[in-house]
Each structure stands twice: as C-alpha cells, then as structure tokens.
mmCIF file with all atom_site columns, C-alpha atoms in Angstrom:
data_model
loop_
_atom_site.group_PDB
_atom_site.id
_atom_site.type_symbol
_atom_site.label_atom_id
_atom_site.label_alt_id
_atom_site.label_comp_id
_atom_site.label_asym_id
_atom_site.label_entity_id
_atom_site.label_seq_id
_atom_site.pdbx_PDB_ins_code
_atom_site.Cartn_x
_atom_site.Cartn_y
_atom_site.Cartn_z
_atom_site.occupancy
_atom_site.B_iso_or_equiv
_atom_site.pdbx_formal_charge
_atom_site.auth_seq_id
_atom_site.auth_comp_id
_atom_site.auth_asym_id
_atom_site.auth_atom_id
_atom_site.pdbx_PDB_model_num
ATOM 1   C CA . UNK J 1 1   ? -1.282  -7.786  -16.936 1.00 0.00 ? 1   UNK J CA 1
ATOM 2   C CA . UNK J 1 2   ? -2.966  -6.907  -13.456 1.00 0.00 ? 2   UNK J CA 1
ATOM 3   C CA . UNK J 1 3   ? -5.148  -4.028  -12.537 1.00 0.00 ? 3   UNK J CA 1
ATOM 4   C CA . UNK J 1 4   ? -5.173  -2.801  -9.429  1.00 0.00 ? 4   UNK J CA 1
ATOM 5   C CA . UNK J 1 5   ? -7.877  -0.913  -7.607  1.00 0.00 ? 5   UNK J CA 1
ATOM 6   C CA . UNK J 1 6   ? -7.785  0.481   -4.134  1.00 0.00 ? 6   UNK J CA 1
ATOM 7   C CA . UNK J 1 7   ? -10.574 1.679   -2.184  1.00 0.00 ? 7   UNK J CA 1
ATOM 8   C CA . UNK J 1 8   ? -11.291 2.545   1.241   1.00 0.00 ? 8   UNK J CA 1
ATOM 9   C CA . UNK J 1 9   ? -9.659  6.122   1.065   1.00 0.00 ? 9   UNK J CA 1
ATOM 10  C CA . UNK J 1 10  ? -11.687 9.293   3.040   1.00 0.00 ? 10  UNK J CA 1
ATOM 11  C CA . UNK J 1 11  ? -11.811 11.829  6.048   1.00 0.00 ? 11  UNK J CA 1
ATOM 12  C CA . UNK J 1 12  ? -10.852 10.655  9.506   1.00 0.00 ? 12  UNK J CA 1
ATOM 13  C CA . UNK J 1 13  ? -9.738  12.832  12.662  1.00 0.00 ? 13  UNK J CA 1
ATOM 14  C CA . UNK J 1 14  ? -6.375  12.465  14.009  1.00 0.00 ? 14  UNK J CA 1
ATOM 15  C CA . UNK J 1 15  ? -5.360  9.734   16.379  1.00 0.00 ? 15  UNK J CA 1
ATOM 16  C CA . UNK J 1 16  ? -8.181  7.681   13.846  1.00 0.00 ? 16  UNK J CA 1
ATOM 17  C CA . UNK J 1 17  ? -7.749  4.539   12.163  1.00 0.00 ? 17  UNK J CA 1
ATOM 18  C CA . UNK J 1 18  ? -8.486  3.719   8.240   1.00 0.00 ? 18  UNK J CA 1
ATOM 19  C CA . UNK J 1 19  ? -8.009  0.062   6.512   1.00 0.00 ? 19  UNK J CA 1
ATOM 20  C CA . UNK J 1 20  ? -7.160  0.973   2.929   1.00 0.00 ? 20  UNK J CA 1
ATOM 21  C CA . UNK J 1 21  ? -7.492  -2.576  0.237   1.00 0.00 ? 21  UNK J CA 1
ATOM 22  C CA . UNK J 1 22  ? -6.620  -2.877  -2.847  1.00 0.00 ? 22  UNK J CA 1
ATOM 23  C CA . UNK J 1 23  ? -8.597  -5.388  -5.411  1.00 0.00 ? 23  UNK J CA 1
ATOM 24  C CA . UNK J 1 24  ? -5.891  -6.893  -8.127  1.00 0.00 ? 24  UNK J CA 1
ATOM 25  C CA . UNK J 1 25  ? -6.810  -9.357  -10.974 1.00 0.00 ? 25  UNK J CA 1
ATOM 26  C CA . UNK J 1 26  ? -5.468  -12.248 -12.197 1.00 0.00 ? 26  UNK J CA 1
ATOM 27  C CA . UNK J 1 27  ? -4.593  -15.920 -10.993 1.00 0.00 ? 27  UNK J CA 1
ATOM 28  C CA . UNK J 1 28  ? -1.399  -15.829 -9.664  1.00 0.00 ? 28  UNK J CA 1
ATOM 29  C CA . UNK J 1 29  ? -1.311  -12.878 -7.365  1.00 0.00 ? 29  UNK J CA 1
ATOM 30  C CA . UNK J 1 30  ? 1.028   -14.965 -4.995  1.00 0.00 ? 30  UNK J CA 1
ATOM 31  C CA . UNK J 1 31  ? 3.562   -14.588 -7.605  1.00 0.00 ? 31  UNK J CA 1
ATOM 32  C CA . UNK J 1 32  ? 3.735   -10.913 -6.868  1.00 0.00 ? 32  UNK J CA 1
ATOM 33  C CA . UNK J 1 33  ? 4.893   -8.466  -4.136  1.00 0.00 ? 33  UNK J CA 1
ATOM 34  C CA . UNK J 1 34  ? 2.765   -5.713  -3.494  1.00 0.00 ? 34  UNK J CA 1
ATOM 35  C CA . UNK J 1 35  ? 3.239   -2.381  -2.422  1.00 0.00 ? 35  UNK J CA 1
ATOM 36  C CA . UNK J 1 36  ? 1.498   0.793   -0.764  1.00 0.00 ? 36  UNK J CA 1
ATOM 37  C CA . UNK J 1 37  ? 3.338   4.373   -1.518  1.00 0.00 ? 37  UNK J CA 1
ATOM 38  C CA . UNK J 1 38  ? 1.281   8.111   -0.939  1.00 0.00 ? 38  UNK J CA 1
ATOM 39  C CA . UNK J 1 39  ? 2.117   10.878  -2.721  1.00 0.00 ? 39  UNK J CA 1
ATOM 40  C CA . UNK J 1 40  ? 1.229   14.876  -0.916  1.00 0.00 ? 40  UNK J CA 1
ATOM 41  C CA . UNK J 1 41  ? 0.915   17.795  -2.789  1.00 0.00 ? 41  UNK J CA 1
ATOM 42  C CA . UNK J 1 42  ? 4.027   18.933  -4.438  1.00 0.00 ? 42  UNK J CA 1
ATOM 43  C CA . UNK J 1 43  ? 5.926   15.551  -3.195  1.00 0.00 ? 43  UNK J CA 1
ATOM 44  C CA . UNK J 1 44  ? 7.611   12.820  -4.815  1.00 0.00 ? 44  UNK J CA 1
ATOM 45  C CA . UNK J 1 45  ? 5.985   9.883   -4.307  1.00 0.00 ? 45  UNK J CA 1
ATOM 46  C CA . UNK J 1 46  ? 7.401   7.680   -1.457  1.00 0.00 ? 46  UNK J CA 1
ATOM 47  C CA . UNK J 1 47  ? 7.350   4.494   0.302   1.00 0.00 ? 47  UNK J CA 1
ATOM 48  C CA . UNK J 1 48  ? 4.639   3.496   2.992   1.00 0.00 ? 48  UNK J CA 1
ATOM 49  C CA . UNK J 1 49  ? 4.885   -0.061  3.260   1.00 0.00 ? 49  UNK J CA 1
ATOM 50  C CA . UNK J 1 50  ? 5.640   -3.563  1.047   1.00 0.00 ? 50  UNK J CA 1
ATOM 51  C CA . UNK J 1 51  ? 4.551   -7.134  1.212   1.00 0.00 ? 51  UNK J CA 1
ATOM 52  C CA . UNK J 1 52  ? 6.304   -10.199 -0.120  1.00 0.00 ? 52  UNK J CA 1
ATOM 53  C CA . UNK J 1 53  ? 4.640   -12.443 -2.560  1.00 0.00 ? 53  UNK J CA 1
ATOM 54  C CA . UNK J 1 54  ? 4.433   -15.375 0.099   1.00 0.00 ? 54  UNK J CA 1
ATOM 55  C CA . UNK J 1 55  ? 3.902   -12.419 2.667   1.00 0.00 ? 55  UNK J CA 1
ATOM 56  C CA . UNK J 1 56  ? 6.527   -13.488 4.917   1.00 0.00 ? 56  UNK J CA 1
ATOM 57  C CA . UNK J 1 57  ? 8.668   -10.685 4.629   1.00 0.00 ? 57  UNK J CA 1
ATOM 58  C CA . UNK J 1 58  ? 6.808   -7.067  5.197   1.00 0.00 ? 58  UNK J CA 1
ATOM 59  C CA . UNK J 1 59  ? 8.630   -3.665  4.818   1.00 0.00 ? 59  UNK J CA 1
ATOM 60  C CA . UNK J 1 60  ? 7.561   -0.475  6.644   1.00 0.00 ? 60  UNK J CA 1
ATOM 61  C CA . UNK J 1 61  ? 9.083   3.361   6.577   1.00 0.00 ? 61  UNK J CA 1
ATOM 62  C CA . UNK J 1 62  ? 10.075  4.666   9.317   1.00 0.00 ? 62  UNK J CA 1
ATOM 63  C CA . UNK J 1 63  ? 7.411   7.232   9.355   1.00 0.00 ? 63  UNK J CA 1
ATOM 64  C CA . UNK J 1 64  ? 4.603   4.882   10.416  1.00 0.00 ? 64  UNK J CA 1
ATOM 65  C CA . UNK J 1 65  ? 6.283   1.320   11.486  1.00 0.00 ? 65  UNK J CA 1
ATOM 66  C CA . UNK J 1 66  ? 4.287   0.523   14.789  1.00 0.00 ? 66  UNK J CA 1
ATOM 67  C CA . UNK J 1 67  ? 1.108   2.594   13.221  1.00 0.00 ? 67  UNK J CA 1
ATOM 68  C CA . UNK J 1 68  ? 0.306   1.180   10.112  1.00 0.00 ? 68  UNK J CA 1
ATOM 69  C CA . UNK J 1 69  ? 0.020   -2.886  9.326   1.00 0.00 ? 69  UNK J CA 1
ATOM 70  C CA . UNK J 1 70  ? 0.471   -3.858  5.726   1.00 0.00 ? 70  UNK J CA 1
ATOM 71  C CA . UNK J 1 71  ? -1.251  -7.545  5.022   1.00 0.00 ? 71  UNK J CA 1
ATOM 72  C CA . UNK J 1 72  ? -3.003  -9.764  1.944   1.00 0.00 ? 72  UNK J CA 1
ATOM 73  C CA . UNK J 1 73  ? -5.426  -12.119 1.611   1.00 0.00 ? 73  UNK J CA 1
ATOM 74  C CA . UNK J 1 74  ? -4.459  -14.409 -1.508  1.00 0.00 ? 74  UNK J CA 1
ATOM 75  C CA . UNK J 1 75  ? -7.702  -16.119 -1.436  1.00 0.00 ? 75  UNK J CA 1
ATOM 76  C CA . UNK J 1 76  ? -9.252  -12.872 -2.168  1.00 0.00 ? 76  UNK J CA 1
ATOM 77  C CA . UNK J 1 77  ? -6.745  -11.382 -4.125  1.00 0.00 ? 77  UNK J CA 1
ATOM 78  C CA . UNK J 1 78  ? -6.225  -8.159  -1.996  1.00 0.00 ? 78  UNK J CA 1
ATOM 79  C CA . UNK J 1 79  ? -3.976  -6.584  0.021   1.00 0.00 ? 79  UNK J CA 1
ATOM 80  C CA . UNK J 1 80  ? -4.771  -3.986  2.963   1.00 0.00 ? 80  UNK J CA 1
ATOM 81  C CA . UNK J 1 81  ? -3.230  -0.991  4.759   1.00 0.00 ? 81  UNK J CA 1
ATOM 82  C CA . UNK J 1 82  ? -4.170  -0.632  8.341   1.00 0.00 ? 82  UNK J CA 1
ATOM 83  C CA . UNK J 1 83  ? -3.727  3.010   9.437   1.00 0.00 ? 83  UNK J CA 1
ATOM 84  C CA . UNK J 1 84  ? -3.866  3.560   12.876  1.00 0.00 ? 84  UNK J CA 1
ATOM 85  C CA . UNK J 1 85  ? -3.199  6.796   14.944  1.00 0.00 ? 85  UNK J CA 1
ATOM 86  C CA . UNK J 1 86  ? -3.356  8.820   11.857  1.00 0.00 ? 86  UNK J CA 1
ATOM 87  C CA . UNK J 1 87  ? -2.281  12.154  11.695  1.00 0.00 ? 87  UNK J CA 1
ATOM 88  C CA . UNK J 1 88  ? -2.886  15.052  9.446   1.00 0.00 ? 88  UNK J CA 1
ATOM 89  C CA . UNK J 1 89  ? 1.215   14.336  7.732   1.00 0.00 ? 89  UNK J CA 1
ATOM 90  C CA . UNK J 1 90  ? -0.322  11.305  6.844   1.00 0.00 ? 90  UNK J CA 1
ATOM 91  C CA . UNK J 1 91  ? -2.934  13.107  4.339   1.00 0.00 ? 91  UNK J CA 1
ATOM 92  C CA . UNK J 1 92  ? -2.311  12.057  0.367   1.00 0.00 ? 92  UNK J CA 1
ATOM 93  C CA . UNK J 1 93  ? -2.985  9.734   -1.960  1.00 0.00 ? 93  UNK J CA 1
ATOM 94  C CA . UNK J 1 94  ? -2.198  6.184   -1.652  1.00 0.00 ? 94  UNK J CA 1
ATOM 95  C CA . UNK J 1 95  ? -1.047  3.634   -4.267  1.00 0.00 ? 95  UNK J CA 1
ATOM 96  C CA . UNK J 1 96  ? -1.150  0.215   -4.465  1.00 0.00 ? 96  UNK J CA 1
ATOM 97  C CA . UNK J 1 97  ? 1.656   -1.433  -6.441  1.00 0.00 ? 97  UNK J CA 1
ATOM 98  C CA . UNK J 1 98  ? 2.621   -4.532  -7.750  1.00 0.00 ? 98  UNK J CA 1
ATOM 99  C CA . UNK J 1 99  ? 5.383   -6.270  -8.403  1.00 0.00 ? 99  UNK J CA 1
ATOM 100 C CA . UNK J 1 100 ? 6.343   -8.911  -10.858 1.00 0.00 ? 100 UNK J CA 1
ATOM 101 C CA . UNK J 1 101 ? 8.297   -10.812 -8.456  1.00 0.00 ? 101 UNK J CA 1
ATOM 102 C CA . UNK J 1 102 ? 7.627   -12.263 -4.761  1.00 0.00 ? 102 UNK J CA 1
ATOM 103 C CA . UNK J 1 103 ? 10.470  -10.246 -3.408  1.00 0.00 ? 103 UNK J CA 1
ATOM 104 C CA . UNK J 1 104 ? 9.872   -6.665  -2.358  1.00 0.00 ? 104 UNK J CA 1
ATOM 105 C CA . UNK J 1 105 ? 11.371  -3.146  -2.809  1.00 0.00 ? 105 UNK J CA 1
ATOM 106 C CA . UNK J 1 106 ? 11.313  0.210   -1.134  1.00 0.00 ? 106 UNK J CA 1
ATOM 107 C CA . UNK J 1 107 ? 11.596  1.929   -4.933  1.00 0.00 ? 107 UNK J CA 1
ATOM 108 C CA . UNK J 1 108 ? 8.650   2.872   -6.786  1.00 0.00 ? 108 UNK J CA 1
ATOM 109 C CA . UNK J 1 109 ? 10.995  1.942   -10.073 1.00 0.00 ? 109 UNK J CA 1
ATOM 110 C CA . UNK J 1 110 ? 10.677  -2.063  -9.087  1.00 0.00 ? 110 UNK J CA 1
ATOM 111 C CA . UNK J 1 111 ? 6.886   -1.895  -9.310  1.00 0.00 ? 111 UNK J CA 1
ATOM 112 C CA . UNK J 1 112 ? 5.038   -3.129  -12.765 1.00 0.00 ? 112 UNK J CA 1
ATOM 113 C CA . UNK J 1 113 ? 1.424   -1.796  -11.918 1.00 0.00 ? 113 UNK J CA 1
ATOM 114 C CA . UNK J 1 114 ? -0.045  0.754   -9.818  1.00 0.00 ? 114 UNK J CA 1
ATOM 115 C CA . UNK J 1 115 ? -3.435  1.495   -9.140  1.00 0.00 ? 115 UNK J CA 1
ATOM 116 C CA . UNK J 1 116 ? -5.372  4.407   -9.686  1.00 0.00 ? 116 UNK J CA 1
ATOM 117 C CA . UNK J 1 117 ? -5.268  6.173   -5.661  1.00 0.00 ? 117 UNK J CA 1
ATOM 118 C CA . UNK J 1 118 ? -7.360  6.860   -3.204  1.00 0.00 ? 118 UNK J CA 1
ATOM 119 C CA . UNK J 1 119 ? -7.208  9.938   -1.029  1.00 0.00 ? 119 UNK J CA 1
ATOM 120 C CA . UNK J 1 120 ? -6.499  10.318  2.487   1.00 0.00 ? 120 UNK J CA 1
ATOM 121 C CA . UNK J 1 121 ? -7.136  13.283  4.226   1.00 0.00 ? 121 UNK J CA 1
ATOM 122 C CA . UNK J 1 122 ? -6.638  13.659  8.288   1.00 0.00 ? 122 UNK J CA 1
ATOM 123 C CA . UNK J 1 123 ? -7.875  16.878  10.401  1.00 0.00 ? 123 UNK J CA 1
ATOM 124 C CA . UNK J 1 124 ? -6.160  18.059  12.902  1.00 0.00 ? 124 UNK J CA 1
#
C-alpha cells in the first residue's frame, strides 16, 4: 500500500512558476513510477507528466513539454512538478500517481494509487 499526498497547490499569475511535490510512503518507492495528471472542471482527467521508477525515462504532454519539469528525490520519497510559465489553461487539480512498476504510462488506468489533489488556479 502507498499513500500519496501532494502539496504545494495555490494562486499564481500567468507567465508564474509553481513546484508542486508529492509525499508517498513506504520503503521501496524506487520500485514505482510515478505520475502527475490535472483534472478541470467538467474534464476527464488527463496526462501532465510521468517519471520512471529509476527516473531515467520522463514523459511529458505536449501541452507543457519545455514548461513544466517532472523529477524525484528517492532519498526523500517525493516527487515534484515544476510549473513554469503558467497560464490560466493550466488551472485544475493535480494528482500524483503511482505505479506498481518502474516503467511508466500516459493512462490513468496503469496507476495503483493516487493522491488526494491539490488545486491550481492561474489569473490571467
């Protein structure tokens, strides 16, 4: 079992810059890929960015590759979201996601745990 908590969410201008973490448990968080997805009003959830378990491998949408840096810190057990020139599309709630495997996925369906959300609101 892990449990996953993210923090870090809030209100930021556009063109600002937000570092989103996510606290898991357990002792072999190596073992697993992690994930960030955001969910907007009246959307599906979808796919911001992933992390391999070894974090050699890291996956971005197309919607903010070159904006946003996904990264973990085994020692600590946490992985991050760097958001940099945000923009008001970028407003929702963000989930952090693991994976019971070191390799990644784009599909919410290949994650085992999620974490509760944190919300991200830009102004224009």
């Amino acid at each position: 079992q892990v449990q996953l908590v993210e923090s870090g969410g809030g209100l930021v201008q556009a063109g600002g810059s937000l570092r989103l973490s996510c606290s898991a448990s357990g002792r072999t968080f190596s073992n697993y890929a992690m994930g960030w997805f955001r969910q907007a009003p009246g959307k599906e959830r979808e796919f911001v960015a992933a992390i391999s378990g070894d974090a050699a491998y890291t996956y971005y949408a197309d919607s903010v590759k070159g904006r946003f840096t996904i990264s973990r810190d085994s020692a600590k057990n946490t992985v991050y979201l760097q958001m940099n020139s945000l923009s008001p599309e970028d407003s929702a709630v963000y989930f952090c996601a693991a994976r019971s495997m070191r390799a990644t996925t784009r599909s919410p369906a290949g994650y085992d745990y999620w974490g509760q959300g944190t919300q991200l609101t830009v102004s224009s």
